């Protein structure tokens, strides 16, 4: 559960969890509840206790009152770890406990588990009974009590009345009670489609048939055993009704498949056009470089008319440059500058002398102040002269830059507008990577099924630039194993330098990506071994690199693309508190030095060094 809300107050999830904790401990169960179990533990010691609890527990109760709370960093970290343990130990169980949200708004990983609505009457009692069935009753008469209840029901009304009561219970949200009633119907009529449909609705938490139809049409219940029996025995009116549900589901699936195919075709066509356009621009760039090389080698001579025009542009540029440099030199030598300094000194001296005169020196003081005023007028005049000359120099500089720009533009025309192509083709590969490759800029390089990948330029060293993906590329574990791992040995390094490298970039782009010595940087707060240096094309940033390139938490926060609900914590390559943990940056932009378990799925932001002069 999530303990603290954004405003710093305790969450409703924590209160619900403690109520259940009190009931469980009262019945003699051994329960790990962090609010109480860890209240006397130091902050650096909690992880071993959590790890021990996850490994020894038979049942995990996952409390949530919102999708975001279920997916808070540490909440998701713990239930995802428990799910992995369940895969190896079939004696472990997870029960999602929710309130004030639809069960289908919980994480998709919970879809296969029976959830408990904590907002209904008797929720805690129902939860306790469920736990007793999973790991054994703490009350010896529990089985006898259940037998008495079954006997009382089976000796009561007829099947039709039980069906009616079952659907009434569904409307009231009493799903456990409805299930018992429908089970009793099947004890007397094992082929009751209405009863099986009622059990399907109770299991999927539907209060009426409209809700059940909507969930069936939109959900994944084709393999539900109650639904299969309901379809098997359904006849006449109810048979037609369930058949209509299936047709609606098939229509939805057909439309979704058509939309998926259409979207896929559009993506493939867009990618084809993108590659075609990029290849075209690459050829243009080759032609431009060839023409420029010819001119530099003296193998290309413009015709007489172009030569005359070019000489005219160059003469204009040289004259403008000469005029600007001469004016700049004259400005530096203006006598007015020295006069201004002298006048400022004389004015200051006279005002200072006047201020020091006593009350009986009034006439002398007045004379000094009047002289200072006269000098002040002269000073203003001198300053205006300098300012006027400065503006003239600035204008001459602008004239020179304009002449220079006009000359460059005409050279571009001579080269069949080759340089103009380089300057205007913003989407060409080379311009995207090089033309805007300044620190802090965003460039596009490589691509995946969603389109070009956007990168943030973190550093420039000579002809190389360090890029970090602006958005999440994918969510993966740092290492698939549940053992100690370093950047040198982790599975994520292998995925980045093989799968990602060869699918996100073409051969030309891979040629631009530099093989880099990736240092095994230590964690500044823990003595965990970082492994050895590696040589990679793609890598993750270390703690020291994040601190170097990002000066605040807001800069470190991973941006979300629109409509994405993924975990915004992103991996770093540095080790955490021990070999099973890797450091990360959390959703608030803070560095988690103690790290997260390496087998958890978190966001990946690859980093690469590229060569700017292929």
CSV table of C-alpha atoms in Angstrom, one decimal, residues 228-596:
chain,number,residue,atom,x,y,z
A,228,UNK,CA,-18.4,-21.6,-21.1
A,229,UNK,CA,-21.1,-23.5,-19.2
A,230,UNK,CA,-23.6,-20.8,-19.6
A,231,UNK,CA,-23.1,-20.9,-23.4
A,232,UNK,CA,-23.2,-24.7,-23.4
A,233,UNK,CA,-26.6,-24.9,-21.7
A,234,UNK,CA,-28.2,-21.7,-22.9
A,235,UNK,CA,-31.3,-22.1,-25.0
A,236,UNK,CA,-34.1,-20.0,-26.4
A,237,UNK,CA,-34.2,-16.4,-25.2
A,238,UNK,CA,-31.1,-16.5,-23.0
A,239,UNK,CA,-29.2,-18.4,-25.8
A,240,UNK,CA,-30.0,-15.7,-28.2
A,241,UNK,CA,-29.0,-13.1,-25.7
A,242,UNK,CA,-25.6,-14.7,-25.1
A,243,UNK,CA,-25.1,-15.2,-28.8
A,244,UNK,CA,-25.7,-11.5,-29.3
A,245,UNK,CA,-22.9,-10.8,-26.7
A,246,UNK,CA,-20.5,-13.0,-28.7
A,247,UNK,CA,-21.4,-11.3,-32.0
A,248,UNK,CA,-20.8,-7.9,-30.3
A,249,UNK,CA,-17.4,-9.1,-29.0
A,250,UNK,CA,-16.5,-10.5,-32.5
A,251,UNK,CA,-17.5,-7.2,-34.1
A,252,UNK,CA,-15.3,-5.3,-31.6
A,253,UNK,CA,-12.4,-7.7,-32.2
A,254,UNK,CA,-12.8,-7.5,-35.9
A,255,UNK,CA,-12.9,-3.7,-35.8
A,256,UNK,CA,-9.9,-3.6,-33.5
A,257,UNK,CA,-8.0,-5.9,-35.8
A,258,UNK,CA,-9.0,-3.8,-38.8
A,259,UNK,CA,-7.8,-0.7,-37.0
A,260,UNK,CA,-4.6,-2.4,-35.9
A,261,UNK,CA,-3.9,-3.5,-39.5
A,262,UNK,CA,-4.7,0.0,-40.8
A,263,UNK,CA,-2.5,1.7,-38.1
A,264,UNK,CA,0.3,-0.8,-38.8
A,265,UNK,CA,0.0,-0.2,-42.6
A,266,UNK,CA,0.1,3.5,-42.0
A,267,UNK,CA,3.2,3.2,-39.7
A,268,UNK,CA,4.9,1.0,-42.3
A,269,UNK,CA,4.1,3.4,-45.1
A,270,UNK,CA,5.2,6.3,-43.0
A,271,UNK,CA,8.5,4.5,-42.2
A,272,UNK,CA,9.0,3.6,-45.8
A,273,UNK,CA,8.5,7.2,-46.8
A,274,UNK,CA,10.8,8.3,-44.0
A,275,UNK,CA,13.5,6.0,-45.1
A,276,UNK,CA,13.0,6.9,-48.8
A,277,UNK,CA,13.2,10.6,-48.0
A,278,UNK,CA,16.2,10.1,-45.7
A,279,UNK,CA,18.0,8.1,-48.4
A,280,UNK,CA,17.2,10.8,-50.9
A,281,UNK,CA,18.6,13.5,-48.6
A,282,UNK,CA,21.7,11.3,-48.1
A,283,UNK,CA,22.3,11.3,-51.8
A,284,UNK,CA,21.8,15.0,-52.0
A,285,UNK,CA,24.3,15.5,-49.2
A,286,UNK,CA,26.8,13.3,-51.1
A,287,UNK,CA,26.3,15.4,-54.3
A,288,UNK,CA,26.7,18.6,-52.2
A,289,UNK,CA,29.9,17.4,-50.6
A,290,UNK,CA,31.3,16.4,-54.1
A,291,UNK,CA,30.6,19.8,-55.5
A,292,UNK,CA,32.2,21.5,-52.5
A,293,UNK,CA,35.2,19.2,-52.8
A,294,UNK,CA,35.6,20.1,-56.5
A,295,UNK,CA,35.6,23.8,-55.7
A,296,UNK,CA,38.1,23.4,-52.9
A,297,UNK,CA,40.3,21.3,-55.2
A,298,UNK,CA,40.0,23.9,-58.0
A,299,UNK,CA,38.2,21.5,-60.3
A,300,UNK,CA,35.1,23.6,-60.6
A,301,UNK,CA,35.0,27.1,-62.2
A,302,UNK,CA,31.9,29.2,-62.4
A,303,UNK,CA,31.1,30.9,-65.7
A,304,UNK,CA,32.2,34.5,-66.4
A,305,UNK,CA,28.8,35.9,-65.4
A,306,UNK,CA,28.7,34.1,-62.1
A,307,UNK,CA,32.4,34.9,-61.5
A,308,UNK,CA,31.7,38.6,-62.0
A,309,UNK,CA,28.7,38.5,-59.6
A,310,UNK,CA,30.7,36.5,-57.1
A,311,UNK,CA,33.6,39.0,-57.2
A,312,UNK,CA,31.1,41.8,-56.7
A,313,UNK,CA,29.7,40.1,-53.6
A,314,UNK,CA,33.2,39.5,-52.3
A,315,UNK,CA,34.3,43.1,-52.9
A,316,UNK,CA,31.2,44.4,-51.2
A,317,UNK,CA,31.8,42.1,-48.2
A,318,UNK,CA,35.5,43.1,-48.0
A,319,UNK,CA,34.7,46.8,-48.2
A,320,UNK,CA,32.0,46.4,-45.5
A,321,UNK,CA,34.4,44.5,-43.3
A,322,UNK,CA,37.2,47.1,-43.8
A,323,UNK,CA,34.8,50.0,-43.0
A,324,UNK,CA,33.6,48.3,-39.9
A,325,UNK,CA,37.1,47.4,-38.6
A,326,UNK,CA,38.3,51.0,-39.3
A,327,UNK,CA,35.3,52.5,-37.5
A,328,UNK,CA,35.9,50.1,-34.6
A,329,UNK,CA,39.5,51.1,-34.4
A,330,UNK,CA,38.6,54.8,-34.6
A,331,UNK,CA,36.1,54.3,-31.8
A,332,UNK,CA,38.7,52.8,-29.6
A,333,UNK,CA,41.0,55.8,-30.2
A,334,UNK,CA,38.4,58.6,-29.8
A,335,UNK,CA,39.8,61.4,-27.6
A,336,UNK,CA,36.3,61.9,-26.2
A,337,UNK,CA,36.8,58.7,-24.2
A,338,UNK,CA,39.8,60.1,-22.4
A,339,UNK,CA,38.0,63.5,-22.0
A,340,UNK,CA,35.0,61.7,-20.5
A,341,UNK,CA,37.2,60.0,-17.9
A,342,UNK,CA,38.9,63.4,-17.1
A,343,UNK,CA,35.6,65.2,-16.8
A,344,UNK,CA,34.1,62.5,-14.5
A,345,UNK,CA,37.2,62.9,-12.3
A,346,UNK,CA,37.0,66.7,-12.3
A,347,UNK,CA,33.2,66.7,-11.5
A,348,UNK,CA,33.7,64.2,-8.7
A,349,UNK,CA,36.5,66.3,-7.3
A,350,UNK,CA,34.5,69.6,-7.4
A,351,UNK,CA,31.4,68.0,-5.8
A,352,UNK,CA,33.6,66.3,-3.2
A,353,UNK,CA,35.4,69.6,-2.4
A,354,UNK,CA,32.0,71.5,-2.2
A,355,UNK,CA,30.6,68.9,0.2
A,356,UNK,CA,33.6,69.3,2.5
A,357,UNK,CA,33.3,73.1,2.8
A,358,UNK,CA,31.8,74.5,6.0
A,359,UNK,CA,28.8,76.7,6.5
A,360,UNK,CA,30.8,79.9,6.1
A,361,UNK,CA,32.1,78.9,2.7
A,362,UNK,CA,28.8,79.2,1.0
A,363,UNK,CA,29.9,81.4,-1.9
A,364,UNK,CA,32.9,79.2,-2.7
A,365,UNK,CA,30.7,76.1,-2.4
A,366,UNK,CA,28.1,77.6,-4.8
A,367,UNK,CA,30.9,78.4,-7.3
A,368,UNK,CA,32.2,74.8,-7.3
A,369,UNK,CA,28.8,73.3,-7.8
A,370,UNK,CA,28.1,75.7,-10.7
A,371,UNK,CA,31.4,74.7,-12.3
A,372,UNK,CA,30.4,71.0,-11.8
A,373,UNK,CA,27.1,71.6,-13.5
A,374,UNK,CA,28.9,73.2,-16.5
A,375,UNK,CA,31.3,70.3,-16.7
A,376,UNK,CA,28.3,67.8,-16.4
A,377,UNK,CA,26.8,69.4,-19.5
A,378,UNK,CA,30.1,69.0,-21.4
A,379,UNK,CA,30.3,65.3,-20.1
A,380,UNK,CA,26.8,64.6,-21.5
A,381,UNK,CA,27.8,66.0,-24.8
A,382,UNK,CA,31.0,63.9,-25.0
A,383,UNK,CA,29.0,60.8,-24.1
A,384,UNK,CA,26.5,61.5,-26.8
A,385,UNK,CA,29.3,61.7,-29.3
A,386,UNK,CA,30.7,58.4,-28.2
A,387,UNK,CA,27.3,56.8,-28.3
A,388,UNK,CA,26.6,58.1,-31.7
A,389,UNK,CA,29.9,56.7,-33.0
A,390,UNK,CA,29.2,53.4,-31.3
A,391,UNK,CA,25.9,53.1,-33.1
A,392,UNK,CA,27.7,53.9,-36.4
A,393,UNK,CA,30.1,51.0,-35.7
A,394,UNK,CA,27.2,48.7,-34.8
A,395,UNK,CA,25.5,49.6,-38.0
A,396,UNK,CA,28.7,49.0,-40.0
A,397,UNK,CA,29.0,45.6,-38.4
A,398,UNK,CA,25.5,44.8,-39.4
A,399,UNK,CA,26.2,45.9,-42.9
A,400,UNK,CA,29.3,43.7,-43.0
A,401,UNK,CA,27.3,40.7,-41.7
A,402,UNK,CA,24.6,41.3,-44.3
A,403,UNK,CA,27.2,41.5,-47.1
A,404,UNK,CA,28.8,38.3,-45.8
A,405,UNK,CA,25.4,36.5,-45.7
A,406,UNK,CA,24.6,37.7,-49.2
A,407,UNK,CA,28.0,36.3,-50.5
A,408,UNK,CA,27.4,32.9,-48.8
A,409,UNK,CA,23.9,32.8,-50.3
A,410,UNK,CA,25.2,33.4,-53.8
A,411,UNK,CA,27.9,30.7,-53.4
A,412,UNK,CA,25.0,28.4,-52.6
A,413,UNK,CA,23.4,29.3,-55.9
A,414,UNK,CA,26.6,28.6,-57.7
A,415,UNK,CA,26.8,25.2,-56.2
A,416,UNK,CA,23.4,24.3,-57.5
A,417,UNK,CA,22.0,25.5,-54.2
A,418,UNK,CA,23.9,22.7,-52.4
A,419,UNK,CA,24.7,24.8,-49.3
A,420,UNK,CA,21.1,26.1,-49.3
A,421,UNK,CA,19.9,22.5,-49.2
A,422,UNK,CA,22.1,21.8,-46.2
A,423,UNK,CA,20.7,24.8,-44.4
A,424,UNK,CA,17.0,24.3,-45.2
A,425,UNK,CA,16.6,20.5,-45.1
A,426,UNK,CA,15.8,20.4,-41.4
A,427,UNK,CA,14.7,16.8,-41.6
A,428,UNK,CA,17.8,15.4,-43.4
A,429,UNK,CA,19.8,13.0,-41.4
A,430,UNK,CA,23.0,15.0,-41.2
A,431,UNK,CA,21.3,18.3,-40.3
A,432,UNK,CA,19.2,16.7,-37.6
A,433,UNK,CA,22.2,15.3,-35.9
A,434,UNK,CA,24.8,17.9,-36.7
A,435,UNK,CA,23.0,21.1,-37.5
A,436,UNK,CA,21.3,21.4,-34.1
A,437,UNK,CA,23.8,19.4,-32.1
A,438,UNK,CA,24.5,21.9,-29.4
A,439,UNK,CA,24.3,21.2,-25.7
A,440,UNK,CA,20.7,21.4,-24.5
A,441,UNK,CA,19.2,21.0,-27.9
A,442,UNK,CA,16.9,18.1,-28.9
A,443,UNK,CA,17.8,16.1,-32.1
A,444,UNK,CA,16.2,13.1,-33.9
A,445,UNK,CA,18.4,10.1,-34.6
A,446,UNK,CA,17.3,6.5,-35.3
A,447,UNK,CA,13.8,5.4,-34.8
A,448,UNK,CA,11.4,2.6,-33.7
A,449,UNK,CA,7.8,1.7,-34.4
A,450,UNK,CA,6.5,5.0,-32.9
A,451,UNK,CA,8.8,7.1,-35.2
A,452,UNK,CA,12.1,8.9,-34.9
A,453,UNK,CA,13.8,8.8,-31.5
A,454,UNK,CA,14.4,12.2,-29.8
A,455,UNK,CA,17.6,12.8,-28.0
A,456,UNK,CA,18.9,15.5,-25.6
A,457,UNK,CA,22.4,16.7,-26.3
A,458,UNK,CA,24.2,16.5,-22.9
A,459,UNK,CA,27.8,17.3,-23.9
A,460,UNK,CA,30.1,18.2,-26.8
A,461,UNK,CA,33.8,17.1,-26.9
A,462,UNK,CA,35.6,18.1,-30.1
A,463,UNK,CA,33.7,16.3,-32.9
A,464,UNK,CA,31.7,14.1,-30.6
A,465,UNK,CA,28.4,14.6,-28.9
A,466,UNK,CA,26.8,12.8,-25.9
A,467,UNK,CA,23.1,12.1,-26.5
A,468,UNK,CA,20.5,10.8,-23.9
A,469,UNK,CA,17.0,9.7,-25.0
A,470,UNK,CA,14.5,12.3,-24.2
A,471,UNK,CA,11.7,9.8,-23.5
A,472,UNK,CA,11.4,6.2,-22.3
A,473,UNK,CA,12.5,3.7,-24.9
A,474,UNK,CA,11.1,0.7,-23.1
A,475,UNK,CA,10.5,-0.7,-19.6
A,476,UNK,CA,12.8,-3.7,-18.8
A,477,UNK,CA,14.5,-5.2,-15.8
A,478,UNK,CA,18.1,-4.2,-15.2
A,479,UNK,CA,18.9,-7.9,-15.0
A,480,UNK,CA,16.6,-10.9,-15.6
A,481,UNK,CA,18.2,-13.0,-12.9
A,482,UNK,CA,17.6,-12.7,-9.1
A,483,UNK,CA,21.3,-12.7,-8.3
A,484,UNK,CA,24.1,-10.1,-8.0
A,485,UNK,CA,24.6,-8.1,-11.2
A,486,UNK,CA,26.8,-5.2,-12.4
A,487,UNK,CA,26.6,-3.2,-15.6
A,488,UNK,CA,29.3,-5.5,-17.0
A,489,UNK,CA,27.1,-8.6,-16.5
A,490,UNK,CA,23.5,-7.4,-16.6
A,491,UNK,CA,21.0,-8.5,-19.3
A,492,UNK,CA,20.1,-4.9,-20.0
A,493,UNK,CA,23.6,-4.1,-21.4
A,494,UNK,CA,23.3,-7.0,-23.8
A,495,UNK,CA,19.8,-5.9,-24.9
A,496,UNK,CA,20.9,-2.3,-25.6
A,497,UNK,CA,24.0,-3.3,-27.5
A,498,UNK,CA,22.4,-6.0,-29.6
A,499,UNK,CA,18.6,-5.8,-30.0
A,500,UNK,CA,18.1,-2.1,-29.5
A,501,UNK,CA,21.2,-1.1,-31.5
A,502,UNK,CA,20.3,-3.2,-34.5
A,503,UNK,CA,16.6,-2.3,-34.6
A,504,UNK,CA,16.7,1.4,-33.8
A,505,UNK,CA,19.5,2.4,-36.2
A,506,UNK,CA,20.5,1.6,-39.8
A,507,UNK,CA,24.0,0.7,-40.8
A,508,UNK,CA,25.0,4.3,-41.6
A,509,UNK,CA,23.7,5.5,-38.2
A,510,UNK,CA,25.4,2.7,-36.4
A,511,UNK,CA,28.6,3.9,-38.1
A,512,UNK,CA,28.2,7.3,-36.4
A,513,UNK,CA,27.8,5.8,-32.9
A,514,UNK,CA,31.1,5.6,-31.2
A,515,UNK,CA,32.4,2.6,-29.2
A,516,UNK,CA,33.0,4.2,-25.7
A,517,UNK,CA,34.8,3.1,-22.6
A,518,UNK,CA,32.1,2.9,-20.0
A,519,UNK,CA,33.6,3.4,-16.6
A,520,UNK,CA,32.6,1.3,-13.6
A,521,UNK,CA,31.6,4.2,-11.4
A,522,UNK,CA,31.1,3.5,-7.7
A,523,UNK,CA,28.0,4.4,-5.7
A,524,UNK,CA,29.1,7.4,-3.5
A,525,UNK,CA,27.2,6.0,-0.4
A,526,UNK,CA,27.7,2.3,-0.7
A,527,UNK,CA,30.7,0.0,-1.1
A,528,UNK,CA,28.9,-2.3,-3.6
A,529,UNK,CA,31.2,-3.5,-6.4
A,530,UNK,CA,30.5,-1.8,-9.7
A,531,UNK,CA,32.3,-4.5,-11.7
A,532,UNK,CA,34.8,-3.6,-14.4
A,533,UNK,CA,35.0,-1.0,-17.2
A,534,UNK,CA,33.3,-2.0,-20.5
A,535,UNK,CA,33.4,-0.9,-24.1
A,536,UNK,CA,29.9,-0.2,-25.5
A,537,UNK,CA,28.1,1.7,-28.2
A,538,UNK,CA,25.0,2.1,-26.0
A,539,UNK,CA,25.0,2.5,-22.2
A,540,UNK,CA,23.2,3.9,-19.2
A,541,UNK,CA,24.3,7.0,-17.3
A,542,UNK,CA,26.0,6.6,-13.9
A,543,UNK,CA,25.2,8.5,-10.7
A,544,UNK,CA,28.2,10.8,-11.2
A,545,UNK,CA,27.2,11.5,-14.8
A,546,UNK,CA,23.7,12.4,-13.8
A,547,UNK,CA,24.9,14.8,-11.2
A,548,UNK,CA,27.3,16.3,-13.8
A,549,UNK,CA,24.8,16.9,-16.6
A,550,UNK,CA,21.7,17.6,-14.6
A,551,UNK,CA,21.7,20.4,-12.0
A,552,UNK,CA,18.3,19.9,-10.5
A,553,UNK,CA,15.6,17.3,-9.8
A,554,UNK,CA,13.2,18.9,-12.3
A,555,UNK,CA,15.8,18.4,-15.1
A,556,UNK,CA,16.3,14.8,-14.1
A,557,UNK,CA,12.6,13.9,-14.3
A,558,UNK,CA,11.7,11.7,-17.2
A,559,UNK,CA,9.1,13.3,-19.4
A,560,UNK,CA,5.9,11.3,-20.3
A,561,UNK,CA,4.6,11.1,-23.8
A,562,UNK,CA,0.9,11.8,-24.1
A,563,UNK,CA,-1.4,8.9,-23.0
A,564,UNK,CA,1.5,6.9,-21.5
A,565,UNK,CA,1.0,5.4,-18.1
A,566,UNK,CA,4.3,3.7,-17.7
A,567,UNK,CA,6.5,3.9,-14.6
A,568,UNK,CA,8.6,7.1,-14.8
A,569,UNK,CA,11.5,5.8,-12.7
A,570,UNK,CA,14.5,5.2,-14.9
A,571,UNK,CA,17.6,3.0,-14.5
A,572,UNK,CA,21.2,4.1,-14.0
A,573,UNK,CA,24.1,1.8,-14.4
A,574,UNK,CA,25.6,2.4,-11.0
A,575,UNK,CA,25.1,-0.3,-8.3
A,576,UNK,CA,22.7,0.2,-5.4
A,577,UNK,CA,22.9,-0.8,-1.7
A,578,UNK,CA,23.9,-4.3,-2.7
A,579,UNK,CA,24.6,-6.4,-5.8
A,580,UNK,CA,20.9,-7.2,-6.3
A,581,UNK,CA,20.0,-3.5,-6.6
A,582,UNK,CA,20.8,-0.8,-9.2
A,583,UNK,CA,20.6,2.9,-8.8
A,584,UNK,CA,17.8,4.9,-10.5
A,585,UNK,CA,16.1,8.3,-10.8
A,586,UNK,CA,12.6,8.4,-9.4
A,587,UNK,CA,9.5,10.2,-10.6
A,588,UNK,CA,10.3,13.3,-8.6
A,589,UNK,CA,13.8,13.5,-10.2
A,590,UNK,CA,15.7,12.4,-7.1
A,591,UNK,CA,18.5,9.9,-7.3
A,592,UNK,CA,17.7,6.7,-5.4
A,593,UNK,CA,21.2,5.8,-4.3
A,594,UNK,CA,20.1,2.6,-2.4
A,595,UNK,CA,18.6,1.4,-5.7
A,596,UNK,CA,15.8,-0.9,-6.8
